[in-house]
PDB file of C-alpha atoms in Angstrom:
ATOM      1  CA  UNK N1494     147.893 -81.070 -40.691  1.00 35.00           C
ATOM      2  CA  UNK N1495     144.759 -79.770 -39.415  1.00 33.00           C
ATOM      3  CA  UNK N1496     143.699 -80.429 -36.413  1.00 32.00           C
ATOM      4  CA  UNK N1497     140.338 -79.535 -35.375  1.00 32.00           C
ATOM      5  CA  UNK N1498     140.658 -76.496 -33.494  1.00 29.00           C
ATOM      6  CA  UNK N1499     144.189 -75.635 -34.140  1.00 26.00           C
ATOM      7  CA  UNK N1500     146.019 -75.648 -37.758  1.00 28.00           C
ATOM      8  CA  UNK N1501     149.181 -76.646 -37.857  1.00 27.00           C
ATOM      9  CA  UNK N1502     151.615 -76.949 -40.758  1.00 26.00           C
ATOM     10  CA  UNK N1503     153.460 -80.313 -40.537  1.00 26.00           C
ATOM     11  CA  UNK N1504     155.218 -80.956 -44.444  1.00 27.00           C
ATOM     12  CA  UNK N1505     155.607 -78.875 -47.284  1.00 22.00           C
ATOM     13  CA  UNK N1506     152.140 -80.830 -48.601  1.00 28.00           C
ATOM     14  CA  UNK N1507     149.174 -79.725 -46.444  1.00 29.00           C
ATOM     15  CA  UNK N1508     147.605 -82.821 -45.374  1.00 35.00           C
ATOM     16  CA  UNK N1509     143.928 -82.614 -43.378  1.00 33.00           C
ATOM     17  CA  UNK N1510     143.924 -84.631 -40.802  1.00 34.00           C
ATOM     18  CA  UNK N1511     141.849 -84.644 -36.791  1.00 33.00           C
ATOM     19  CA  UNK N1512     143.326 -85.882 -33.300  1.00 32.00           C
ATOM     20  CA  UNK N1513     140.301 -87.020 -31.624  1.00 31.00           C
ATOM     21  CA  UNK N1514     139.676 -89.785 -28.459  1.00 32.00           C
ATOM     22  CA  UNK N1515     138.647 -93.019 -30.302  1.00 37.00           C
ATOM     23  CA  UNK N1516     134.370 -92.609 -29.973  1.00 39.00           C
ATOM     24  CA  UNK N1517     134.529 -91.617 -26.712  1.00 39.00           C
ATOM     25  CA  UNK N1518     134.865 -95.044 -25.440  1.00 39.00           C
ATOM     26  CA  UNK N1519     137.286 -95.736 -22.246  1.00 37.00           C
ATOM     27  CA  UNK N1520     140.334 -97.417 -22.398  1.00 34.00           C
ATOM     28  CA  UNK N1521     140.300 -98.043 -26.377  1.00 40.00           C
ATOM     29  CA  UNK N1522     143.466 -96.346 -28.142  1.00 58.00           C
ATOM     30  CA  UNK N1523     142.736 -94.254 -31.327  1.00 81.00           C
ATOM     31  CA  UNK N1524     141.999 -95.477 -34.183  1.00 93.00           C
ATOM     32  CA  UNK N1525     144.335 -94.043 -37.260  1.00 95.00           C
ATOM     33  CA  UNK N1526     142.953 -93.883 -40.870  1.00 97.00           C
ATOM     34  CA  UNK N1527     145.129 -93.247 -43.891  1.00 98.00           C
ATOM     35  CA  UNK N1528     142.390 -91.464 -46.056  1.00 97.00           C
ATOM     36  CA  UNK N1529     143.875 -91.383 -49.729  1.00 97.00           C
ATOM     37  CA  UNK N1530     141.292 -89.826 -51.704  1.00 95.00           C
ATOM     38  CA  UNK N1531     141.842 -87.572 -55.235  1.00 94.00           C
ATOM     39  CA  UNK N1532     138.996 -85.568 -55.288  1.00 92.00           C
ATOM     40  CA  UNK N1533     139.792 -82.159 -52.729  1.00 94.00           C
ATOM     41  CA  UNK N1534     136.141 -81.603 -51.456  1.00 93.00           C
ATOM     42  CA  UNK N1535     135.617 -85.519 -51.088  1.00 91.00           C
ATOM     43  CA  UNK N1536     138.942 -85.356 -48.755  1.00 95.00           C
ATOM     44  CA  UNK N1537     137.878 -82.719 -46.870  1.00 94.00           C
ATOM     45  CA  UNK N1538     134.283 -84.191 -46.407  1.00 90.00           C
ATOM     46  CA  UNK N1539     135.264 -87.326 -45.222  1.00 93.00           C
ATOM     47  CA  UNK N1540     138.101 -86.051 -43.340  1.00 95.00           C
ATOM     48  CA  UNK N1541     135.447 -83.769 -41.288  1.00 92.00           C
ATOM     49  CA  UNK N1542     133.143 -86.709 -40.625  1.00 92.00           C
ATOM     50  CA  UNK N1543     135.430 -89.004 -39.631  1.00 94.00           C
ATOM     51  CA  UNK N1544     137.332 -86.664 -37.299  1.00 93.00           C
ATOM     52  CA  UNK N1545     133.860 -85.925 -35.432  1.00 91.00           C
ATOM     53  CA  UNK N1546     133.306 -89.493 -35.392  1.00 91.00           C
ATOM     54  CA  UNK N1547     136.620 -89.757 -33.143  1.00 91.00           C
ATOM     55  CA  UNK N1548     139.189 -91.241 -35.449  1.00 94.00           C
ATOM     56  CA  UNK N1549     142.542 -89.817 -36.098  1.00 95.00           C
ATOM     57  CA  UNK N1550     142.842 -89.223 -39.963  1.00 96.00           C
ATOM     58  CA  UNK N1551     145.689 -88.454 -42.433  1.00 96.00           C
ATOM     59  CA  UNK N1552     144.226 -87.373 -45.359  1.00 97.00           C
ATOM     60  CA  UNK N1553     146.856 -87.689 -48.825  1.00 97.00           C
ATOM     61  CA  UNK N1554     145.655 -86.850 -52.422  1.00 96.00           C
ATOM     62  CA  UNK N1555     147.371 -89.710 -54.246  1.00 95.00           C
ATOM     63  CA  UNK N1556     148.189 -93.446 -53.938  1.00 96.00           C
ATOM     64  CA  UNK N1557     151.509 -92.862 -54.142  1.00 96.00           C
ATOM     65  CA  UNK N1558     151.718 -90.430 -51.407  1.00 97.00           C
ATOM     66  CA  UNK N1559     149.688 -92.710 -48.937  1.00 97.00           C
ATOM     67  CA  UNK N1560     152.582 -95.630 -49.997  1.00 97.00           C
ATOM     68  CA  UNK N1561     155.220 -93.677 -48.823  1.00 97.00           C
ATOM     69  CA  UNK N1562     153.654 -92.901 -45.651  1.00 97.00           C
ATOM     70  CA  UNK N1563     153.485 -96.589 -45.384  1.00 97.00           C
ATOM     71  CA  UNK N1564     156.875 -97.531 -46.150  1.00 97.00           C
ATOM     72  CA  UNK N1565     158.351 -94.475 -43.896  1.00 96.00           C
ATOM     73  CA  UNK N1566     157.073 -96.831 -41.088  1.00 95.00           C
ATOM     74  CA  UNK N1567     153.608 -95.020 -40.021  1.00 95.00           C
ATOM     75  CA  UNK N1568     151.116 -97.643 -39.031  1.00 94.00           C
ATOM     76  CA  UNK N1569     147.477 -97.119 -39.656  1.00 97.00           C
ATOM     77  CA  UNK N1570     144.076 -99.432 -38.716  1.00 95.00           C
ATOM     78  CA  UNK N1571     142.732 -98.384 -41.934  1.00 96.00           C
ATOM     79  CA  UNK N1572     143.601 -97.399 -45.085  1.00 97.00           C
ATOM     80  CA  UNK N1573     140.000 -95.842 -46.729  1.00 96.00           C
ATOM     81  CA  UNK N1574     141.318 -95.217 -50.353  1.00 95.00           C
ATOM     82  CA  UNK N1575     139.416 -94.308 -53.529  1.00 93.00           C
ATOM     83  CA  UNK N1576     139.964 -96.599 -56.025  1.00 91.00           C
ATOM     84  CA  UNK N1577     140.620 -94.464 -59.289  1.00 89.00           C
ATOM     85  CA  UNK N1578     143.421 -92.321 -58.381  1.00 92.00           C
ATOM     86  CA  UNK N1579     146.208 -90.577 -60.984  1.00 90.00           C
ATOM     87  CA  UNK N1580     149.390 -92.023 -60.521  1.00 92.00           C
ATOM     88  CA  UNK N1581     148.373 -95.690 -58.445  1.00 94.00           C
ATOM     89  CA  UNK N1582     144.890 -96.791 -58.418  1.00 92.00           C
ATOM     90  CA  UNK N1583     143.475 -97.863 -54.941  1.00 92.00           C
ATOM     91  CA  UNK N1584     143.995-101.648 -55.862  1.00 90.00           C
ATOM     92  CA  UNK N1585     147.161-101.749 -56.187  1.00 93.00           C
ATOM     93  CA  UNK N1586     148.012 -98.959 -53.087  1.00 95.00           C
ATOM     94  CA  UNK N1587     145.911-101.574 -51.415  1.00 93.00           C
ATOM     95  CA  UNK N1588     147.713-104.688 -52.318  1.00 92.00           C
ATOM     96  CA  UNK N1589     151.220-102.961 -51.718  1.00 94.00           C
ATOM     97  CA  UNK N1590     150.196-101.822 -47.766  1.00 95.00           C
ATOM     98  CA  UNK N1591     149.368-105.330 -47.249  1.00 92.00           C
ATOM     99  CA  UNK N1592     152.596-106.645 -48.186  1.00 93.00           C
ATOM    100  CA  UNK N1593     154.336-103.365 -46.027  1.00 95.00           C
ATOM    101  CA  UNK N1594     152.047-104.082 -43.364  1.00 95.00           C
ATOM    102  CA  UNK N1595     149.183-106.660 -42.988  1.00 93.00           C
ATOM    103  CA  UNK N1596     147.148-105.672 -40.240  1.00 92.00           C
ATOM    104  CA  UNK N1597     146.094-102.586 -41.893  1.00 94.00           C
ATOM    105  CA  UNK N1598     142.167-103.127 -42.700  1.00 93.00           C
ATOM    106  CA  UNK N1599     140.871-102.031 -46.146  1.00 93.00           C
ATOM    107  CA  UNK N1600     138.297-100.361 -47.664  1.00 92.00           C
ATOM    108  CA  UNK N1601     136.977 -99.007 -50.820  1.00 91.00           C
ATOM    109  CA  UNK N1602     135.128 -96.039 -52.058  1.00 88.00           C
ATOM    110  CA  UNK N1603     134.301 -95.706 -55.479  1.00 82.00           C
ATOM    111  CA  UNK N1604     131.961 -94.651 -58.102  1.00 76.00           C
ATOM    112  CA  UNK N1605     132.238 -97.169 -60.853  1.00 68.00           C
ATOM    113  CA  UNK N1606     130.120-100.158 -59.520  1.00 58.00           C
ATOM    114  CA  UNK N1607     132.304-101.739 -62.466  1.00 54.00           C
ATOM    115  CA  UNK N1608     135.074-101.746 -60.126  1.00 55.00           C
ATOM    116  CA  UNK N1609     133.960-103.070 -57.408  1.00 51.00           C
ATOM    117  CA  UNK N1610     133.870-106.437 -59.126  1.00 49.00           C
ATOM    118  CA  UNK N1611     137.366-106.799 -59.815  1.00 55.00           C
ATOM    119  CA  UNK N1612     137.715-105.647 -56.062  1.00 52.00           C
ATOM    120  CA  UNK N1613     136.090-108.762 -54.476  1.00 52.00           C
ATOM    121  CA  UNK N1614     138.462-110.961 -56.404  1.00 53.00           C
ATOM    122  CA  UNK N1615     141.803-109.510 -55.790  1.00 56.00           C
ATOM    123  CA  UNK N1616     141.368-108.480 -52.167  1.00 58.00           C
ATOM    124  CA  UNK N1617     138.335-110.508 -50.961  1.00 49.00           C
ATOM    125  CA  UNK N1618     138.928-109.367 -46.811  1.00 67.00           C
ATOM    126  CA  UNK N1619     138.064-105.228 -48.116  1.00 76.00           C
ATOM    127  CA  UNK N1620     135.024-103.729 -47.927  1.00 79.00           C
ATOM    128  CA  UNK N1621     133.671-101.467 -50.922  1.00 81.00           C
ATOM    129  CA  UNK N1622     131.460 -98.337 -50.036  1.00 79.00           C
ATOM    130  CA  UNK N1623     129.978 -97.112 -53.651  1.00 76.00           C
ATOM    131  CA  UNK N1624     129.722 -93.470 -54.065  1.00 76.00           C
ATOM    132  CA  UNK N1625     127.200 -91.557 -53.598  1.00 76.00           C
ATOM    133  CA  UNK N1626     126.904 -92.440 -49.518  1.00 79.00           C
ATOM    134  CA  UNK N1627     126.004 -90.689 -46.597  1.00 80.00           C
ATOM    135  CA  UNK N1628     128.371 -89.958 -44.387  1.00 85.00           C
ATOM    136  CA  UNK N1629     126.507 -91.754 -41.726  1.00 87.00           C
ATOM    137  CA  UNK N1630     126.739 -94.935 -43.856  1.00 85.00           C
ATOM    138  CA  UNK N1631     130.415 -94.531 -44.327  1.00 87.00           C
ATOM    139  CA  UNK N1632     130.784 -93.992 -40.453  1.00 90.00           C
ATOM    140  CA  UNK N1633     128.859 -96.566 -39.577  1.00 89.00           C
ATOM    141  CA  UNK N1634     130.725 -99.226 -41.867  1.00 89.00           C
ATOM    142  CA  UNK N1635     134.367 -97.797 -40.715  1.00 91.00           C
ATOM    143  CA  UNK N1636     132.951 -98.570 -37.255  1.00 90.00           C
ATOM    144  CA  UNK N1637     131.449-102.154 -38.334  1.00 88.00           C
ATOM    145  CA  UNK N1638     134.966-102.853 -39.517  1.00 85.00           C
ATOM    146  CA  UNK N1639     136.864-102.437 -36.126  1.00 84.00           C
ATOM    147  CA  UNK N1640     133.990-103.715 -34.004  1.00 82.00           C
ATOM    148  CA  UNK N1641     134.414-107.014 -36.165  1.00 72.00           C
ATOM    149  CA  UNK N1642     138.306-106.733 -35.779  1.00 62.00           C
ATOM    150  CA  UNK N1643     137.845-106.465 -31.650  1.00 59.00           C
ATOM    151  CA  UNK N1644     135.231-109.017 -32.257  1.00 54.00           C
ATOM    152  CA  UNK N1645     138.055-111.692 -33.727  1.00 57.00           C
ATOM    153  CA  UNK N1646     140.862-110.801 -31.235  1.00 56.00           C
ATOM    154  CA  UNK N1647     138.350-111.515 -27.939  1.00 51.00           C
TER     155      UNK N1647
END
């Protein structure tokens, strides 16, 4: 895991990853994000902006990884996944952490507009981000997301 400032080897996969204080706001704990995303550079990109944006991020190449993760008992706010992956497609990594553990938010990335159709019908609650975005619009979004989640539990 690498943690902004400091690397540190945790498993025998290298995961990217950043501790930071939840957006700098008082009394909120951190926010975790399960990133699961195939493409290296788009991992490390996102991993980097959402680590300066304050949230704490494990970062996973696969679908299949991220699911494990899950089922060893870690609990995350959000799982951000792409949705064509090798191995399990985001769909169905989504569907499976919701059944493992339902509180964890979704959303989407993806590049095939295509996909994002079949998205809205099988899990209506996720948001889709389509590819290419700025990483201010992905920030932004991640942030809509718990804001509405706080908003709910008031």
């Amino acid at each position: 895991m690498i943690v902004f400032g400091w690397n540190i080897l945790t498993r025998a996969r290298i995961m990217r990853g950043s501790a930071m204080t939840n957006r700098g706001i008082p009394g909120n704990s951190m926010r975790t994000i399960l990133l699961a995303e195939d493409d290296d550079a788009m991992r490390q990109y996102l991993v980097r902006a959402l680590g300066k944006s304050g949230y704490a991020v494990e970062a996973v190449d696969r679908g299949t990884t991220a699911l494990e993760r899950v089922q060893a008992g870690e609990r995350y706010d959000l799982l951000l996944t792409d949705i064509v992956m090798p191995e399990m497609d985001g769909i169905e990594l989504a569907q499976r952490v919701a059944v493992i553990a339902p509180e964890t938010r979704v959303m989407f990335i993806t590049g095939f507009s295509a996909v994002s159709l079949r998205v809205g019908a099988t899990m209506p609650q996720a948001k889709v981000l389509s590819k290419p975005f700025h990483l201010r619009d992905l920030v932004l979004e991640v942030d809509r997301l718990f804001e509405e989640r706080a908003a709910r539990e008031l």
